[in-house]
Short mmCIF file of C-alpha atoms in Angstrom, two decimals:
data_model
loop_
_atom_site.label_atom_id
_atom_site.label_comp_id
_atom_site.label_asym_id
_atom_site.label_seq_id
_atom_site.Cartn_x
_atom_site.Cartn_y
_atom_site.Cartn_z
CA MET A 1178 -0.96 -57.04 33.55
CA LYS A 1179 -2.25 -58.51 30.06
CA PRO A 1180 -1.31 -56.14 27.48
CA ASN A 1181 -3.79 -53.66 25.90
CA LYS A 1182 -2.82 -54.36 21.63
CA SER A 1183 -5.45 -51.65 20.76
CA ARG A 1184 -3.77 -48.96 23.29
CA ASP A 1185 -0.08 -49.82 21.86
CA ILE A 1186 -1.53 -49.41 18.28
CA PHE A 1187 -3.17 -45.96 19.69
CA TRP A 1188 -0.89 -44.13 20.76
CA PRO A 1189 2.15 -44.48 18.32
CA GLY A 1190 -0.34 -43.37 15.38
CA ILE A 1191 -1.21 -40.74 17.44
CA LEU A 1192 2.54 -39.68 18.37
CA TRP A 1193 3.11 -39.81 14.29
CA LEU A 1194 -0.15 -37.45 13.06
CA SER A 1195 1.01 -35.08 16.08
CA LEU A 1196 4.53 -34.92 14.25
CA PHE A 1197 3.39 -35.04 11.00
CA ALA A 1198 0.79 -31.87 11.77
CA PHE A 1199 3.59 -30.14 13.60
CA PHE A 1200 5.78 -30.34 10.03
CA LEU A 1201 2.69 -29.01 8.03
CA SER A 1202 2.52 -25.83 10.44
CA GLY A 1203 6.10 -25.48 10.48
CA CYS A 1204 5.72 -25.28 6.85
CA GLN A 1205 2.74 -22.96 6.41
CA SER A 1206 4.99 -20.93 9.27
CA ALA A 1207 8.22 -20.90 7.11
CA PRO A 1208 7.35 -20.68 3.54
CA VAL A 1209 9.97 -22.01 1.02
CA MET A 1210 12.10 -19.32 -0.42
CA ARG A 1211 13.57 -19.05 -3.97
CA ALA A 1212 16.40 -16.80 -4.98
CA VAL A 1213 15.16 -15.46 -8.34
CA THR A 1214 17.38 -13.32 -10.29
CA LEU A 1215 14.59 -10.97 -12.85
CA PRO A 1216 15.97 -9.85 -15.92
CA GLY A 1217 17.72 -6.34 -16.22
CA PHE A 1218 17.44 -6.10 -12.19
CA GLN A 1219 20.78 -5.19 -10.15
CA PRO A 1220 21.56 -6.34 -7.10
CA ALA A 1221 20.62 -4.22 -4.01
CA PRO A 1222 21.24 -4.05 -0.07
CA PHE A 1223 18.91 -5.45 2.34
CA ASP A 1224 18.59 -8.71 -0.05
CA GLU A 1225 16.62 -6.77 -2.72
CA GLN A 1226 17.17 -6.48 -6.45
CA THR A 1227 16.36 -3.10 -8.66
CA ILE A 1228 15.49 -1.69 -11.75
CA SER A 1229 15.15 2.00 -13.26
CA TYR A 1230 13.88 2.87 -16.68
CA VAL A 1231 11.94 5.85 -18.48
CA PHE A 1232 8.06 4.99 -19.39
CA GLU A 1233 7.65 7.25 -22.10
CA PRO A 1234 6.05 9.60 -22.31
CA GLU A 1235 7.81 11.39 -19.10
CA THR A 1236 7.91 8.88 -16.48
CA LYS A 1237 10.52 7.21 -14.56
CA VAL A 1238 9.99 3.94 -13.17
CA TYR A 1239 11.95 2.39 -10.32
CA ILE A 1240 10.98 -1.43 -9.01
CA ASP A 1241 12.24 -2.28 -5.82
CA ALA A 1242 11.93 -6.64 -5.50
CA PRO A 1243 13.39 -8.99 -2.99
CA GLN A 1244 15.85 -11.70 -4.34
CA HIS A 1245 13.75 -14.53 -2.90
CA PHE A 1246 10.53 -15.65 -4.11
CA PRO A 1247 8.50 -17.81 -2.07
CA ALA A 1248 7.81 -20.89 -3.75
CA ASN A 1249 3.72 -20.34 -4.53
CA ARG A 1250 5.02 -17.44 -6.48
CA LYS A 1251 2.83 -14.78 -4.92
CA VAL A 1252 3.46 -11.09 -5.63
CA LYS A 1253 2.16 -8.20 -4.26
CA LEU A 1254 2.78 -5.45 -6.56
CA ILE A 1255 2.34 -2.02 -5.25
CA PHE A 1256 2.53 0.65 -7.50
CA TYR A 1257 3.30 4.14 -5.59
CA ALA A 1258 2.73 7.12 -7.14
CA LEU A 1259 4.85 10.03 -5.73
CA PRO A 1260 3.65 13.08 -4.06
CA ASN A 1261 4.24 16.11 -5.90
CA GLY A 1262 7.89 18.10 -5.74
CA ASN A 1263 9.55 14.66 -4.51
CA THR A 1264 12.40 12.50 -6.27
CA THR A 1265 12.27 8.38 -5.98
CA GLU A 1266 15.43 8.58 -4.11
CA GLN A 1267 13.67 10.94 -1.33
CA THR A 1268 10.44 8.89 -1.35
CA ILE A 1269 12.59 5.77 -0.71
CA GLY A 1270 14.66 7.60 1.95
CA LYS A 1271 17.74 6.99 3.88
CA LEU A 1272 19.17 7.90 7.13
CA THR A 1273 20.28 12.07 6.81
CA GLY A 1274 23.03 13.96 8.31
CA THR A 1275 23.01 18.11 8.70
CA ASN A 1276 23.89 18.82 5.00
CA ASP A 1277 21.21 16.27 3.63
CA ASP A 1278 17.89 17.56 2.27
CA GLY A 1279 15.32 16.66 4.73
CA HIS A 1280 13.04 14.78 2.21
CA PHE A 1281 15.04 11.75 2.47
CA ASP A 1282 13.72 11.71 5.79
CA ILE A 1283 10.05 12.40 5.79
CA GLN A 1284 8.40 9.27 3.84
CA HIS A 1285 10.80 6.03 4.24
CA ILE A 1286 8.66 4.00 1.86
CA GLY A 1287 11.75 1.78 1.80
CA ALA A 1288 12.25 0.78 5.08
CA GLN A 1289 7.97 0.65 5.87
CA THR A 1290 8.53 -1.77 2.83
CA ARG A 1291 10.98 -3.92 4.45
CA PHE A 1292 8.87 -4.14 7.52
CA LEU A 1293 6.01 -5.39 5.29
CA ARG A 1294 8.08 -7.93 3.84
CA ARG A 1295 8.35 -9.40 7.55
CA VAL A 1296 4.51 -9.54 8.11
CA TYR A 1297 3.96 -10.61 3.82
CA SER A 1298 6.07 -13.27 4.41
CA ASN A 1299 3.93 -15.69 2.26
CA GLU A 1300 3.83 -13.02 -0.50
CA ALA A 1301 6.91 -11.30 -2.28
CA ILE A 1302 6.54 -7.36 -2.18
CA VAL A 1303 7.39 -5.28 -5.19
CA VAL A 1304 7.34 -2.09 -4.95
CA VAL A 1305 6.97 0.18 -8.22
CA TYR A 1306 8.08 3.86 -7.80
CA LEU A 1307 6.17 6.16 -10.36
CA GLU A 1308 7.92 9.69 -10.54
CA SER A 1309 7.03 11.93 -13.55
CA ASN A 1310 9.30 14.35 -14.75
CA GLN A 1311 7.12 17.36 -13.73
CA ARG A 1312 6.95 15.71 -10.07
CA SER A 1313 3.50 16.48 -10.30
CA TRP A 1314 0.82 13.84 -11.33
CA PRO A 1315 -1.83 15.99 -11.78
CA ALA A 1316 0.64 18.75 -13.97
CA TRP A 1317 1.76 14.99 -16.22
CA ARG A 1318 -2.13 13.91 -16.55
CA LYS A 1319 -2.84 17.85 -17.26
CA LYS A 1320 -0.39 17.63 -20.35
CA HIS A 1321 -1.46 14.07 -21.50
CA ALA A 1322 -5.21 14.05 -21.25
CA LEU A 1323 -5.45 13.21 -24.77
CA GLN A 1324 -4.16 9.99 -24.04
CA PRO A 1325 -6.03 8.71 -21.12
CA ASN A 1326 -4.93 5.53 -21.47
CA LEU A 1327 -1.32 6.07 -20.51
CA VAL A 1328 -1.80 5.25 -17.10
CA LEU A 1329 -3.37 1.65 -18.14
CA GLN A 1330 -0.53 1.17 -20.21
CA LEU A 1331 2.28 1.96 -17.12
CA VAL A 1332 0.81 -0.42 -15.23
CA ASP A 1333 0.25 -3.26 -18.03
CA GLU A 1334 4.58 -2.59 -19.19
CA VAL A 1335 5.24 -3.56 -15.73
CA LYS A 1336 2.84 -6.79 -15.10
CA LYS A 1337 4.63 -8.22 -18.12
CA ARG A 1338 7.51 -8.10 -16.11
CA PHE A 1339 6.13 -10.76 -13.66
CA SER A 1340 4.16 -12.39 -16.16
CA ASN A 1341 5.40 -15.97 -14.69
CA PHE A 1342 4.11 -15.23 -11.13
CA ASN A 1343 0.85 -14.79 -9.55
CA VAL A 1344 0.53 -11.75 -9.37
CA ARG A 1345 -2.04 -8.81 -7.26
CA VAL A 1346 -1.64 -5.18 -7.74
CA THR A 1347 -1.84 -2.90 -5.07
CA LEU A 1348 -2.40 1.43 -6.22
CA SER A 1349 -1.02 3.39 -3.49
CA ALA A 1350 0.09 7.56 -3.27
CA HIS A 1351 0.28 10.21 -1.49
CA SER A 1352 -0.20 13.76 -1.69
CA GLY A 1353 -0.88 14.25 -5.59
CA GLY A 1354 0.05 10.95 -6.27
CA GLY A 1355 -3.29 10.32 -5.83
CA SER A 1356 -4.13 11.64 -9.10
CA GLU A 1357 -2.37 8.69 -11.08
CA ILE A 1358 -4.88 6.46 -8.88
CA PHE A 1359 -7.87 8.16 -10.22
CA GLY A 1360 -6.39 8.36 -13.62
CA PHE A 1361 -6.53 4.37 -14.03
CA ILE A 1362 -10.16 4.42 -12.42
CA ASN A 1363 -11.08 6.79 -14.87
CA ALA A 1364 -9.40 4.70 -17.99
CA GLU A 1365 -10.97 2.00 -16.82
CA GLN A 1366 -14.82 1.05 -17.55
CA HIS A 1367 -14.39 -1.92 -14.45
CA ILE A 1368 -11.72 -1.81 -11.76
CA PRO A 1369 -9.90 -4.96 -12.70
CA ASP A 1370 -9.95 -7.96 -10.29
CA ASP A 1371 -6.37 -8.31 -9.62
CA VAL A 1372 -6.50 -5.11 -7.81
CA GLU A 1373 -6.80 -6.24 -4.47
CA ARG A 1374 -6.15 -2.76 -2.74
CA ILE A 1375 -6.52 0.95 -3.06
CA ALA A 1376 -4.51 3.18 -0.73
CA PHE A 1377 -4.89 6.73 -1.04
CA LEU A 1378 -2.56 8.33 1.76
CA ASP A 1379 -3.40 12.24 1.88
CA ALA A 1380 -3.96 11.57 -1.67
CA ASN A 1381 -7.98 11.52 -2.71
CA TYR A 1382 -7.89 15.30 -3.87
CA ALA A 1383 -9.53 14.49 -7.19
CA TYR A 1384 -12.27 12.21 -6.10
CA ASN A 1385 -15.34 13.23 -8.10
CA GLU A 1386 -18.64 11.55 -8.06
CA SER A 1387 -19.47 12.92 -11.51
CA LEU A 1388 -16.59 10.92 -13.17
CA HIS A 1389 -18.34 7.42 -11.53
CA HIS A 1390 -15.74 7.28 -8.37
CA LYS A 1391 -18.50 6.57 -6.38
CA GLU A 1392 -20.01 3.76 -8.90
CA LYS A 1393 -16.79 1.76 -9.87
CA LEU A 1394 -15.33 1.79 -5.93
CA ILE A 1395 -18.67 -0.09 -4.86
CA GLU A 1396 -18.89 -2.41 -7.52
CA TRP A 1397 -15.27 -3.72 -7.20
CA LEU A 1398 -15.58 -3.72 -3.43
CA ARG A 1399 -18.59 -5.83 -4.03
CA ASP A 1400 -16.97 -8.22 -6.76
CA SER A 1401 -14.87 -9.43 -4.24
CA ASN A 1402 -14.04 -10.20 -0.24
CA ARG A 1403 -10.18 -9.80 -1.72
CA HIS A 1404 -11.10 -6.08 -2.44
CA TYR A 1405 -9.42 -3.29 0.14
CA LEU A 1406 -9.94 0.65 0.64
CA SER A 1407 -7.74 2.62 2.43
CA VAL A 1408 -8.04 6.11 3.15
CA LEU A 1409 -5.86 8.35 5.62
CA ALA A 1410 -6.34 11.80 5.74
CA TYR A 1411 -6.04 14.87 8.38
CA ASN A 1412 -8.37 18.21 8.80
CA ASP A 1413 -6.12 19.94 6.30
CA ALA A 1414 -9.11 22.71 6.31
CA VAL A 1415 -7.78 24.21 9.31
CA ALA A 1416 -3.93 23.87 8.80
CA LEU A 1417 -2.48 26.86 8.54
CA LEU A 1418 0.81 27.77 6.31
CA ASN A 1419 2.50 31.18 7.65
CA GLY A 1420 -0.84 31.87 9.63
CA THR A 1421 -2.92 31.40 6.85
CA ASN A 1422 -5.05 28.69 5.26
CA PHE A 1423 -4.02 27.01 2.42
CA VAL A 1424 -6.78 24.72 0.80
CA SER A 1425 -10.65 24.98 0.98
CA ALA A 1426 -13.03 23.15 3.37
CA THR A 1427 -14.16 21.47 1.03
CA GLY A 1428 -10.95 20.83 -2.14
CA GLY A 1429 -8.35 19.75 0.14
CA THR A 1430 -8.52 15.59 1.25
CA TRP A 1431 -10.60 16.61 4.64
CA GLY A 1432 -13.24 17.42 2.45
CA ARG A 1433 -12.85 15.09 -0.42
CA THR A 1434 -12.90 12.16 2.55
CA HIS A 1435 -16.05 13.62 3.69
CA ALA A 1436 -17.70 13.36 0.50
CA MET A 1437 -16.18 10.00 -0.25
CA LEU A 1438 -17.92 8.76 3.15
CA LYS A 1439 -20.96 10.42 2.21
CA ASP A 1440 -21.06 9.14 -1.18
CA LEU A 1441 -20.13 5.15 -0.22
CA GLY A 1442 -22.00 5.22 2.85
CA SER A 1443 -25.34 5.69 0.82
CA GLU A 1444 -24.22 1.89 -0.17
CA LEU A 1445 -22.39 0.64 2.37
CA LYS A 1446 -22.61 0.72 6.56
CA PHE A 1447 -19.88 2.21 8.39
CA THR A 1448 -19.41 2.13 11.70
CA SER A 1449 -17.03 4.73 13.78
CA GLN A 1450 -15.34 5.18 16.65
CA THR A 1451 -13.14 7.63 18.19
CA ASN A 1452 -9.67 7.82 20.01
CA ALA A 1453 -9.84 10.61 22.06
CA ALA A 1454 -6.11 10.26 23.11
CA THR A 1455 -4.65 9.95 19.48
CA GLY A 1456 -7.74 12.38 18.20
CA ILE A 1457 -8.27 9.80 15.00
CA GLU A 1458 -11.27 9.09 13.47
CA THR A 1459 -12.10 5.55 12.32
CA TYR A 1460 -14.75 4.71 9.93
CA ALA A 1461 -14.72 0.79 8.62
CA ALA A 1462 -17.11 -1.17 6.39
CA LEU A 1463 -17.61 -4.56 5.04
CA ASN A 1464 -15.57 -5.84 8.14
CA GLY A 1465 -12.85 -3.69 7.77
CA ARG A 1466 -12.04 -3.78 4.10
CA VAL A 1467 -12.76 -0.73 3.88
CA GLU A 1468 -11.25 1.99 6.63
CA PHE A 1469 -10.87 5.80 6.69
CA LEU A 1470 -8.83 7.36 9.38
CA LEU A 1471 -9.25 10.64 9.76
CA LYS A 1472 -6.73 12.82 12.42
CA GLU A 1473 -8.53 15.80 13.91
CA ASN A 1474 -6.38 19.14 13.98
CA PRO A 1475 -7.13 21.03 17.07
CA ASP A 1476 -3.70 22.81 16.68
CA GLN A 1477 -4.19 23.70 13.14
CA LYS A 1478 -0.58 22.15 12.54
CA ILE A 1479 0.46 20.96 8.82
CA PHE A 1480 0.62 16.62 8.95
CA HIS A 1481 0.27 16.45 5.51
CA THR A 1482 3.77 13.87 5.10
CA VAL A 1483 3.76 13.06 9.25
CA GLN A 1484 0.80 10.98 8.15
CA VAL A 1485 3.23 8.72 6.07
CA GLU A 1486 6.21 9.27 8.18
CA ARG A 1487 4.64 7.56 11.32
CA ASN A 1488 3.65 4.24 9.84
CA GLY A 1489 1.42 5.60 7.37
CA PHE A 1490 2.23 3.36 4.09
CA ILE A 1491 2.44 0.33 6.65
CA GLN A 1492 -0.73 1.15 8.36
CA SER A 1493 -2.14 1.54 4.53
CA LEU A 1494 -1.46 -1.92 3.51
CA LEU A 1495 -2.24 -3.90 6.54
CA SER A 1496 -6.07 -2.57 7.38
CA GLY A 1497 -8.69 -4.69 7.29
CA THR A 1498 -5.86 -7.92 7.99
CA PRO A 1499 -4.86 -9.72 11.08
CA HIS A 1500 -1.71 -7.77 10.87
CA GLU A 1501 -3.12 -4.40 11.10
CA GLY A 1502 -1.85 -2.82 14.38
CA GLN A 1503 1.08 -5.67 15.16
CA ASP A 1504 4.24 -4.44 15.90
CA TYR A 1505 3.22 -0.77 14.86
CA ILE A 1506 0.91 2.25 16.02
CA TYR A 1507 -0.58 4.40 13.20
CA PHE A 1508 1.12 8.27 13.92
CA GLY A 1509 3.22 6.67 16.60
CA ASP A 1510 6.83 6.58 16.59
CA ARG A 1511 8.40 5.04 13.56
CA ALA A 1512 8.35 0.81 13.50
CA TYR A 1513 10.62 0.67 10.96
CA THR A 1514 13.76 2.53 11.95
CA ASN A 1515 16.21 -0.83 11.90
CA TRP A 1516 15.14 -0.88 7.53
CA ILE A 1517 16.80 2.73 7.27
CA ALA A 1518 18.97 3.03 4.14
CA THR A 1519 22.42 4.47 5.60
CA ASN A 1520 22.69 6.05 2.03
#
């Protein structure tokens, strides 16, 4: 049989190309990670490093970063403004015993962050916990109303610590912490491009169209397809505390969220669907980059913190991405149990 020289050359070439493609795909799925010791940070469990300090006036800053960063030096810098009444330690969360304060078991932002680090393997997730001395961001902002740029200065100060990295910012908050986000929006003429995501976890009480919130959000969302808005809320207008309503129909997050939807809906085309099993209404626009999840409340329960505990922080960071709903269910069982600290 006469040898086929073209075939003998062709197939080895294909083999080498296949092996090279396999090598590249492996590099993409397993990014090169490098240990980085950040100045002033201390080693912590779960391969983390942390630092805590005071930003004046009256703000505790606690930064949790991984010990290893990807070679591309991409950093997802998440500012998480604490809910009213909670400490940083309670917000991070831990396993609790019979004598522990129950606040340690209602948010678990630390464990949910560790879950997210598995998802965003090509970026370093850094969480900046922001706690005001009053344990109330609305009270802090009221006290320092004559210095509206303080929130911007706080964010800029933290960003400088990561000036050697490719940083994208997320503004996130639960409960009264949303006031800190709106303080940031109020102080900026335009929401900066490096803010890639804004996430309200039952936290948009301070939304006010007269303060140009709608205009700034619309402009920011249209400026880049890298900008995402996530809003979680439940029907607190019918919720009962000791048999009594505790928010008005318009003043709670249910009312404020519908006001946001109406205002943004005048500029964006929303689609909607309802999950009858969970009672969650989903409103989405801009190919999912804008997402509102609204929990109905026929039993008049209080879900203010439950929304966070049941994978709410995870959901708010993954909405509109290919990872949304993977390995977790919003308002389902905790998907982060294996990453809860023991103390």
